[in-house]
mmCIF file of C-alpha atoms and ligand atoms in Angstrom:
data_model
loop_
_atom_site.group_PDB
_atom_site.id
_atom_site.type_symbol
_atom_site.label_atom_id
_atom_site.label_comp_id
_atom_site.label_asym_id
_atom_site.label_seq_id
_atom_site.Cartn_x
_atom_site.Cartn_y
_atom_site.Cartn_z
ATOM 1 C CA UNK A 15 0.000 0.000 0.000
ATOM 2 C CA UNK A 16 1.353 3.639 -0.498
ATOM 3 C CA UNK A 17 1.629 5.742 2.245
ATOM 4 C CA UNK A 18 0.179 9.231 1.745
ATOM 5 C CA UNK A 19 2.583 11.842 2.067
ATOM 6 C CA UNK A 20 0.206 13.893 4.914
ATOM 7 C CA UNK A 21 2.599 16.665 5.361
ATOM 8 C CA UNK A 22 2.029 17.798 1.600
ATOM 9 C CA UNK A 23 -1.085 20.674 1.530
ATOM 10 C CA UNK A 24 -2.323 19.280 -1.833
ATOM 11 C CA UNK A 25 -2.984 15.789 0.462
ATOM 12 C CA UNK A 26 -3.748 17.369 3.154
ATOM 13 C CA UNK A 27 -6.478 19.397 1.403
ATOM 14 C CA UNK A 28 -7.818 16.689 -0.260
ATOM 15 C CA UNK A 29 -8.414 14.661 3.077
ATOM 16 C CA UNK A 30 -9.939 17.433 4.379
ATOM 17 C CA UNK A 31 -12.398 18.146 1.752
ATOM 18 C CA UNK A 32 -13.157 14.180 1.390
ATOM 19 C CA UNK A 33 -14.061 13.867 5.217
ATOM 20 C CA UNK A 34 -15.901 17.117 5.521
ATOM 21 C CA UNK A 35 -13.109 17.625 8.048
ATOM 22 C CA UNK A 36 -13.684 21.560 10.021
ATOM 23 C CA UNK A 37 -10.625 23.004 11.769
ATOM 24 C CA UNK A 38 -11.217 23.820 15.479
ATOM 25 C CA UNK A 39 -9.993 26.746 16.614
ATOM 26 C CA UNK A 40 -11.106 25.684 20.114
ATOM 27 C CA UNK A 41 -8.908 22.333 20.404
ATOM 28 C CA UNK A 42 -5.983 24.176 19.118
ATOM 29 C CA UNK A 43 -5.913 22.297 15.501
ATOM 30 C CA UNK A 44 -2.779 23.528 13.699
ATOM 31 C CA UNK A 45 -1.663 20.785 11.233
ATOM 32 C CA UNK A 46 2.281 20.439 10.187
ATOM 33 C CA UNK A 47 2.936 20.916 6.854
ATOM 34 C CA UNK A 48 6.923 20.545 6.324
ATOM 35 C CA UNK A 49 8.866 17.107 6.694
ATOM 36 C CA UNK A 50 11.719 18.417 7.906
ATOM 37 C CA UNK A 51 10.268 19.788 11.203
ATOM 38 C CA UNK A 52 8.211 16.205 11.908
ATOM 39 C CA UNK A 53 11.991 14.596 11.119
ATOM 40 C CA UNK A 54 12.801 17.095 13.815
ATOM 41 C CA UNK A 55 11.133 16.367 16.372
ATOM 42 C CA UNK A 56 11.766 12.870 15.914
ATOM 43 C CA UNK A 57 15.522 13.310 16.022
ATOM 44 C CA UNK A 58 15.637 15.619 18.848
ATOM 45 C CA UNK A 59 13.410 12.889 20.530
ATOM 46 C CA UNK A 60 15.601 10.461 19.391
ATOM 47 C CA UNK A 61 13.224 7.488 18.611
ATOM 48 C CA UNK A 62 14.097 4.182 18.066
ATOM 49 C CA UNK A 63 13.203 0.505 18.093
ATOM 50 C CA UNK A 64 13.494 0.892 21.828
ATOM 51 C CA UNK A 65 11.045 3.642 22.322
ATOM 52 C CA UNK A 66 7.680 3.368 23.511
ATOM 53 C CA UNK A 67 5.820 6.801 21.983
ATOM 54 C CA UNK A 68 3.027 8.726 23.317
ATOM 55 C CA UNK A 69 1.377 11.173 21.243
ATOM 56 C CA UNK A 70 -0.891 13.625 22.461
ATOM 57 C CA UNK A 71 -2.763 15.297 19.775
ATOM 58 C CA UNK A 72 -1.986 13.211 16.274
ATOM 59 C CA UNK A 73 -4.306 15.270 14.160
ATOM 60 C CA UNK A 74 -4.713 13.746 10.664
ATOM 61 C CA UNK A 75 -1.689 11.588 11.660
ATOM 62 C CA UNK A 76 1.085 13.773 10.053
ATOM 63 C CA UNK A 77 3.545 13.314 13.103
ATOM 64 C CA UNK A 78 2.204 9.687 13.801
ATOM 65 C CA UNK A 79 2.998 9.056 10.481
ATOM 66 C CA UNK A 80 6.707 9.136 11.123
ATOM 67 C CA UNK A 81 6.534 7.953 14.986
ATOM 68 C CA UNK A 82 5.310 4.883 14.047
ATOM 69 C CA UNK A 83 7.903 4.216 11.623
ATOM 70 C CA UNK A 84 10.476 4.730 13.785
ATOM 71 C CA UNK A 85 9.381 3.940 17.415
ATOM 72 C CA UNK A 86 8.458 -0.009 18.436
ATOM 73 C CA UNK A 87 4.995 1.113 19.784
ATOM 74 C CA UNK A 88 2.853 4.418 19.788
ATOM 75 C CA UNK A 89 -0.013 5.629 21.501
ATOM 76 C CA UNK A 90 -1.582 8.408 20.410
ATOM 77 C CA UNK A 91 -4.159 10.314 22.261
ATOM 78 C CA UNK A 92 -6.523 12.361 20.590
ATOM 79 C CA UNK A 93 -9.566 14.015 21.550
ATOM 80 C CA UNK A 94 -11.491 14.631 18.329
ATOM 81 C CA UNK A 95 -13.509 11.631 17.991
ATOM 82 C CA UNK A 96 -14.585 12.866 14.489
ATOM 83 C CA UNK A 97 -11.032 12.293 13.191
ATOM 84 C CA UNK A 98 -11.693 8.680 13.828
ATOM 85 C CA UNK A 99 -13.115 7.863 10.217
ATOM 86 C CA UNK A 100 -9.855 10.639 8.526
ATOM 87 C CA UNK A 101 -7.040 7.969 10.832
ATOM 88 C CA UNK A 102 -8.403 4.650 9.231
ATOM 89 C CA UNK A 103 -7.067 6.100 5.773
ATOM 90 C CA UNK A 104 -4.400 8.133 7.222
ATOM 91 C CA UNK A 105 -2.714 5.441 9.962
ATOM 92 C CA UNK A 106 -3.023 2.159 9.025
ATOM 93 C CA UNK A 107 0.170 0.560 11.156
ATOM 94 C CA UNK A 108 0.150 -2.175 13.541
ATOM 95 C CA UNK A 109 2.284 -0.684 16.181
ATOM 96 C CA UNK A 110 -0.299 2.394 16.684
ATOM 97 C CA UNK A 111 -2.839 2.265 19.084
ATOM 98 C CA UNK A 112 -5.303 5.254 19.211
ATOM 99 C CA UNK A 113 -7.030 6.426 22.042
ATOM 100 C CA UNK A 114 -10.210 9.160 21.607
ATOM 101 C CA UNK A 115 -9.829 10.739 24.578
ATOM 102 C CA UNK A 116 -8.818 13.974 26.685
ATOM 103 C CA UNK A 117 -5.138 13.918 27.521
ATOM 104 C CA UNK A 118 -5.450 15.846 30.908
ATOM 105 C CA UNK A 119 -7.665 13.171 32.295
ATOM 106 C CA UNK A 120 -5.985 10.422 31.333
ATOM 107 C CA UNK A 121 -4.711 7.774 33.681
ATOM 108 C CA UNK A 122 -0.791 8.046 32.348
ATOM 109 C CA UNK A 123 0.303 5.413 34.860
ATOM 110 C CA UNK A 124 -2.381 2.575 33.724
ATOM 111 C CA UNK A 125 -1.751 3.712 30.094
ATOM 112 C CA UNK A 126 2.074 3.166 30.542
ATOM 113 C CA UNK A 127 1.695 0.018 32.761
ATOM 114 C CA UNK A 128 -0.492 -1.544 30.339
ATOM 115 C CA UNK A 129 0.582 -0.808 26.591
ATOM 116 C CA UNK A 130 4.058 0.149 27.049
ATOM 117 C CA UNK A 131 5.638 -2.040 29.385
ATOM 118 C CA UNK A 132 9.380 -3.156 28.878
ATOM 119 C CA UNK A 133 9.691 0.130 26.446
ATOM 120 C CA UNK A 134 11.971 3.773 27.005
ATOM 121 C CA UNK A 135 8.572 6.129 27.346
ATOM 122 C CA UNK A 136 9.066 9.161 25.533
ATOM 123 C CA UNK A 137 6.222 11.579 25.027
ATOM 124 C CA UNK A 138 5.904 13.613 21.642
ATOM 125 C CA UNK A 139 3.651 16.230 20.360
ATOM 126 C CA UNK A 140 2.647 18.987 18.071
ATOM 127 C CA UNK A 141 0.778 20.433 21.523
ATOM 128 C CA UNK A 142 -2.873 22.395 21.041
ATOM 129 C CA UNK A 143 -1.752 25.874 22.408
ATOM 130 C CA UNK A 144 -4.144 26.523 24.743
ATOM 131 C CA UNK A 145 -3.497 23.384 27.059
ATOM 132 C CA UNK A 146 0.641 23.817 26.817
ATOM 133 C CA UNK A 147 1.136 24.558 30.201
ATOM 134 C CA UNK A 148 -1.368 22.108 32.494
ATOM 135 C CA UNK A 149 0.034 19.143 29.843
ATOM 136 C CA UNK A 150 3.552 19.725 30.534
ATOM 137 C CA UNK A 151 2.799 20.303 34.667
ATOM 138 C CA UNK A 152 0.830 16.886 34.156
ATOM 139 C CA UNK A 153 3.552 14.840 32.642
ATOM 140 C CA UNK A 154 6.484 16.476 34.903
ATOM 141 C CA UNK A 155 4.566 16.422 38.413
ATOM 142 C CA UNK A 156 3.172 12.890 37.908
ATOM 143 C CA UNK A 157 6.722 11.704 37.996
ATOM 144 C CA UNK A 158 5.484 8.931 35.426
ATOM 145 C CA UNK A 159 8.208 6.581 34.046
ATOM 146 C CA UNK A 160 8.541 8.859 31.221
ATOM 147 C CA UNK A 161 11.941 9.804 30.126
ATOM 148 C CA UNK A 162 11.988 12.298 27.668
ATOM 149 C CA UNK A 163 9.339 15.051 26.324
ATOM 150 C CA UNK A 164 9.689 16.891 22.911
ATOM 151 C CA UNK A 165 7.122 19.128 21.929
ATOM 152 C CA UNK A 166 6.359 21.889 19.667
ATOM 153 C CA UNK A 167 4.664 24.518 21.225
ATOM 154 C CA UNK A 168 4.507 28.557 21.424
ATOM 155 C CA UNK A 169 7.787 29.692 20.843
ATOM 156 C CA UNK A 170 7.368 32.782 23.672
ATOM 157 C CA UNK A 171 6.431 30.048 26.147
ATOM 158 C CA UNK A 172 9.248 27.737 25.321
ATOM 159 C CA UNK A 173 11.561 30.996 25.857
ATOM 160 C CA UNK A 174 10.068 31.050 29.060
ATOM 161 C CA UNK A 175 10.638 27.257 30.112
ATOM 162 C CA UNK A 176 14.287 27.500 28.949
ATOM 163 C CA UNK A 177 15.224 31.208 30.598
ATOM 164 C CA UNK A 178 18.060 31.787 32.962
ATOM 165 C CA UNK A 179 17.766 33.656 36.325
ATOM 166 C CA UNK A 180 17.262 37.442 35.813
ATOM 167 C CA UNK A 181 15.937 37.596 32.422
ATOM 168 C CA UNK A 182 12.364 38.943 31.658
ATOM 169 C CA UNK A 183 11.743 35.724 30.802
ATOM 170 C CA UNK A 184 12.528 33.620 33.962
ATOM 171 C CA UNK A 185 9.310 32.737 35.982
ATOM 172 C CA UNK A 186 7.863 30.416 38.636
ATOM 173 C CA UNK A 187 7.201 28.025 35.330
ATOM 174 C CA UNK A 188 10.295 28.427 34.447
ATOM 175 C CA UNK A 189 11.559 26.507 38.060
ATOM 176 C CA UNK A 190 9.032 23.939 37.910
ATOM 177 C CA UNK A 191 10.990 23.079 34.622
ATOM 178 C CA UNK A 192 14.271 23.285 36.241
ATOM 179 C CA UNK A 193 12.901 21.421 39.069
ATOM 180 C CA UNK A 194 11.718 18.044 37.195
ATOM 181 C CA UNK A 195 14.303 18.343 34.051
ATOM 182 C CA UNK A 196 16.774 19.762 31.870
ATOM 183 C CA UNK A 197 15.327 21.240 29.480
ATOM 184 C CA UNK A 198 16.722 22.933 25.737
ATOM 185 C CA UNK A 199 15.378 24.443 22.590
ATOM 186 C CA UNK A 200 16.067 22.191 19.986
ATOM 187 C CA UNK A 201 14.351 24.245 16.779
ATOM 188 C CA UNK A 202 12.591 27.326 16.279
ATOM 189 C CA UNK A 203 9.769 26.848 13.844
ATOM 190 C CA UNK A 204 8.006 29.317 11.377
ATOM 191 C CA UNK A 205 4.137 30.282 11.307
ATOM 192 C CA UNK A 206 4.533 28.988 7.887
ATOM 193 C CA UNK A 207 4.308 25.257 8.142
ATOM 194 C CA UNK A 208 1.181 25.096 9.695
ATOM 195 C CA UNK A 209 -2.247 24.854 8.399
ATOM 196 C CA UNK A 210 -4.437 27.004 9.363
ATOM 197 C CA UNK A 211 -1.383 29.346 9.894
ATOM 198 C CA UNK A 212 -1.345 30.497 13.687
ATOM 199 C CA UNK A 213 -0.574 34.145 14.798
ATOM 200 C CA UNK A 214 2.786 32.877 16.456
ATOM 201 C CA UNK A 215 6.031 31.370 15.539
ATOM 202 C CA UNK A 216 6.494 28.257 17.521
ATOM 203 C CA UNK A 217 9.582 26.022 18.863
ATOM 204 C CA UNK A 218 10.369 22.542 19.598
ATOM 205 C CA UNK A 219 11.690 21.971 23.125
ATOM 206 C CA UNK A 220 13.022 18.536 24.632
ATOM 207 C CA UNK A 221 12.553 17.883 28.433
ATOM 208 C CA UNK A 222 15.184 15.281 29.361
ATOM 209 C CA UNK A 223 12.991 13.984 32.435
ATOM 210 C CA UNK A 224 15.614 13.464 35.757
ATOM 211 C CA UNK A 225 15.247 10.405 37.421
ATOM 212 C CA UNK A 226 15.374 12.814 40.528
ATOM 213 C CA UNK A 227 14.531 16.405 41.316
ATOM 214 C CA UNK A 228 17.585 18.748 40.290
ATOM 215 C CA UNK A 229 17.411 19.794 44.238
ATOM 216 C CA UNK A 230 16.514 17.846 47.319
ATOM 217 C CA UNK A 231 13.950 19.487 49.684
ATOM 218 C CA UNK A 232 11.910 18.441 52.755
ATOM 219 C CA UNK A 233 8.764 19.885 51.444
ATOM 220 C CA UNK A 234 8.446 20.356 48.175
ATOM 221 C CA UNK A 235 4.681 22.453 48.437
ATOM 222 C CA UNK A 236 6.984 24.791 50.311
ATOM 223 C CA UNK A 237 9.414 25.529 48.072
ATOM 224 C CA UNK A 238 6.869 25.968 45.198
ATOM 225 C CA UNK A 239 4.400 28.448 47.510
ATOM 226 C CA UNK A 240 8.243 30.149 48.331
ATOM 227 C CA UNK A 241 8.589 30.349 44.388
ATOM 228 C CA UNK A 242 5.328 31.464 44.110
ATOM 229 C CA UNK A 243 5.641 34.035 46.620
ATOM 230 C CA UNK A 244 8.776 35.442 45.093
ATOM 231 C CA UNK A 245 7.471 36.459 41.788
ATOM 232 C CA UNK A 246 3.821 37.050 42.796
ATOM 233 C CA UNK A 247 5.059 40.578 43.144
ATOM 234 C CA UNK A 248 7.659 41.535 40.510
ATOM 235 C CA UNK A 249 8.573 44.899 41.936
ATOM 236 C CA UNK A 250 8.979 44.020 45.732
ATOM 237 C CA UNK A 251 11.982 42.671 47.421
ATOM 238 C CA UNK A 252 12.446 39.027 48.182
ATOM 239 C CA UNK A 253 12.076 40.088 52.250
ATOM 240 C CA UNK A 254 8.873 41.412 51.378
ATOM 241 C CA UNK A 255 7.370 38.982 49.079
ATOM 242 C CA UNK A 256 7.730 36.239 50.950
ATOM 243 C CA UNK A 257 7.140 37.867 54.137
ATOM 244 C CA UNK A 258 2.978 39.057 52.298
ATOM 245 C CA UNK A 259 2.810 35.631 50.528
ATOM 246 C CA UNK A 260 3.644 33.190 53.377
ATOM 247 C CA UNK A 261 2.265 32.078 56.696
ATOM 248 C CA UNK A 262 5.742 32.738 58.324
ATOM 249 C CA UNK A 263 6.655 36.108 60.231
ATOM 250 C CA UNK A 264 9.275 38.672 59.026
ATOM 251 C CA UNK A 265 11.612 37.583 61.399
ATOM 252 C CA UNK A 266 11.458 33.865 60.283
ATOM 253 C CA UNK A 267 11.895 34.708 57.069
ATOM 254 C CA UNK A 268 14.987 37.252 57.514
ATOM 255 C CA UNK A 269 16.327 34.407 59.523
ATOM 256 C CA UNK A 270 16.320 31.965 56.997
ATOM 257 C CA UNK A 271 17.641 34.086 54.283
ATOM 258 C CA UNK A 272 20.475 35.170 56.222
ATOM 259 C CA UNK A 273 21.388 31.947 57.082
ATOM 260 C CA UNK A 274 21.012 31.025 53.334
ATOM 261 C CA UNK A 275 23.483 33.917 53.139
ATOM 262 C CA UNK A 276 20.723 35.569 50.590
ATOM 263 C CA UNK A 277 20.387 39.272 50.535
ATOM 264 C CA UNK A 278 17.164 40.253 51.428
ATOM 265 C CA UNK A 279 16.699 43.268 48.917
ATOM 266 C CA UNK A 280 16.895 41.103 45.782
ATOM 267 C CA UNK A 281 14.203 40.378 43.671
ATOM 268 C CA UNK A 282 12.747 36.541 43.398
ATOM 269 C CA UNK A 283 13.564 36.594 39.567
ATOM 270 C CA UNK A 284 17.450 36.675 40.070
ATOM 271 C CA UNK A 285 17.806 32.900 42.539
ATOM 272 C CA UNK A 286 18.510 29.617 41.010
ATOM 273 C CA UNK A 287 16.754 26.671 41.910
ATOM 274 C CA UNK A 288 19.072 25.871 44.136
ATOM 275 C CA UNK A 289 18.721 28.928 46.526
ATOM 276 C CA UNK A 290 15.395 28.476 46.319
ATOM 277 C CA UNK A 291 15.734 25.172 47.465
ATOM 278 C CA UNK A 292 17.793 26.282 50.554
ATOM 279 C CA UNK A 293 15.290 28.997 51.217
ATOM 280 C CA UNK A 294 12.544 26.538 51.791
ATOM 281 C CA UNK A 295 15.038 23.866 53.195
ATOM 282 C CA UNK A 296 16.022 26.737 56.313
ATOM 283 C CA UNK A 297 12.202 27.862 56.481
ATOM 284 C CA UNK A 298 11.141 24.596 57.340
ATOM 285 C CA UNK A 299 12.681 24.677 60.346
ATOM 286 C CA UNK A 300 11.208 27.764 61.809
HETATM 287 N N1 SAM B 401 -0.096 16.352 15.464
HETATM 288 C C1 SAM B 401 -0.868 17.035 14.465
HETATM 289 C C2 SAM B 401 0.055 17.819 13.564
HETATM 290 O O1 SAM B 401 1.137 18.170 14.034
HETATM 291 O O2 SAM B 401 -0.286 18.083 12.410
HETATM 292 C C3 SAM B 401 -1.930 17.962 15.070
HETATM 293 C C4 SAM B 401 -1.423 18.995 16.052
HETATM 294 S S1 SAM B 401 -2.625 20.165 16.550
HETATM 295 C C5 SAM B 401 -1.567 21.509 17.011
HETATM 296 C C6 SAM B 401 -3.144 19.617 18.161
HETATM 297 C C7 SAM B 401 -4.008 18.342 18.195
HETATM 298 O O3 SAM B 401 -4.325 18.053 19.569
HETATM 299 C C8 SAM B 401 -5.348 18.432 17.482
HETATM 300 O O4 SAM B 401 -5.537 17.290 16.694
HETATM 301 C C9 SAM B 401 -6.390 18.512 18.612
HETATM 302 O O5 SAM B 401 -7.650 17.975 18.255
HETATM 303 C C10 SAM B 401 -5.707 17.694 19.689
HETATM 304 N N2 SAM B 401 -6.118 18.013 21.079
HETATM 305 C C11 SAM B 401 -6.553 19.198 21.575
HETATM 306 N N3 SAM B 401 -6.800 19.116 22.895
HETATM 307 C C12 SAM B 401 -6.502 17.834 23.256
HETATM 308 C C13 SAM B 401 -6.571 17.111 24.497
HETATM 309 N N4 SAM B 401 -6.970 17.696 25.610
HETATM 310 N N5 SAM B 401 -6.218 15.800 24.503
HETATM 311 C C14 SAM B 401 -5.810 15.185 23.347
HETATM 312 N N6 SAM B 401 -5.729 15.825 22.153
HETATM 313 C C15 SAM B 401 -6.083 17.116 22.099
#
């Protein structure tokens, strides 16, 4: 049989138009139209025989397409049940498993447990924009045996996932990153190659998933309301941010960040994880 080349617009179109297919705005449906990005994701992602694939979001199958060549199993998880009649022309492989249902509720554990056992777990995706953030806090936080992430979304937001302390870009999301993974841009991608064409240029990052936090703390809420705290209020000092954001006293908190040797008129956006870490590490012990 001859596989469709799905990342040309003349197929694309045509599958479209035969299946009636409407573009929702709503579920964040912008379809890849350029090879060489889908080969780079799949690089960057480095998929092999090994690799156990999950796919959130395979649209008319463009990405899936080349996952399931490469990869020994994928799973991809889509939540357009109408696209159900467009992926029994589009994806007809063996190793491909496709599940009609909302990512953010799925049970990631059973999932992996069940279909992917005695595989690498790597998660892949041409993310829908509006969900970028909860799906990325979902895969990281549920500390899933899931090893690395590479997904194309906003490029803005993948500036901010990536940034170094004191930059504009550098925020509380930015930590929770740090925190779980090491993270890197691995492509910036045009408007271009997408169909519908979005407003925004997008990127592909890869989350190398650490078998272990990056820092080791006693209470991990704690250091993420301390990180909240900090850049709740941009303008304020660390001293004082803390001091209106947390149920601990002035004092405590001057007490902790001089023992953490941190001065107390810096602003949250210049500390690493790692003073953070200490911050909430000394807190604790008020
Ligand atoms: N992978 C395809 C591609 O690159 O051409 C489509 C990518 S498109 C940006 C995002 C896809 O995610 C759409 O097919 C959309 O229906 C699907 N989607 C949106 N929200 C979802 C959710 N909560 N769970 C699973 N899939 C979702």
């Amino acid at each position: 049989m001859e596989e469709k080349k799905l990342y040309s617009p003349k197929v694309m179109k045509e599958i479209l138009e035969k299946y009636g297919f409407k573009f929702s705005k709503g579920l964040g449906q912008n379809f890849i139209i350029d090879k060489n990005v889908i080969d780079n994701i799949c690089d960057s992602a480095q998929i092999d025989d090994k690799t156990g694939v999950i796919e959130i979001g395979p649209g008319l199958g463009t990405l899936t397409q080349s996952l399931c060549k490469r990869a020994k199993k994928v799973i991809a998880i889509e939540i357009d049940s109408s696209l159900k009649e467009v992926h029994k022309e589009t994806l007809p492989y063996k190793n491909l498993e496709l599940v009609y249902e909302d990512f953010l509720k799925l049970d990631l554990d059973k999932l992996i447990d069940e279909k992917l056992a005695g595989l690498e777990v790597k998660v892949v995706a041409n993310l829908p924009y509006y969900i970028t953030t909860p799906i990325i806090m979902k895969i990281l936080e549920g500390r899933h045996r899931i090893s690395t992430i590479a997904i194309m979304i906003q490029k803005e937001v993948a500036q901010r996932l990536v940034a170094d302390p004191g930059t504009k870009e550098y925020g509380a999301i930015t930590l929770a990153v740090k925190y779980y993974s090491s993270a890197r841009i691995a492509m910036i991608v045009p408007n271009t190659v997408f169909i519908p064409k979005p407003k925004v240029d997008s990127a592909v990052v890869v989350f190398n998933v650490l078998e272990r936090p990056v820092v080791s703390v006693e209470n991990e809420k704690l250091l993420f309301e301390i990180i909240k705290a900090s850049f709740g209020k941009r303008r304020k000092t660390l001293l004082n941010s803390l001091s209106s954001g947390l149920s601990y006293s002035k004092d405590e908190i001057r007490e902790a960040l001089e023992s953490c040797k941190i001065d107390m008129s810096i602003r949250g956006e210049k500390l690493s994880i790692e003073q953070f870490a200490h911050i909430a590490n000394n807190l604790i012990k008020k």
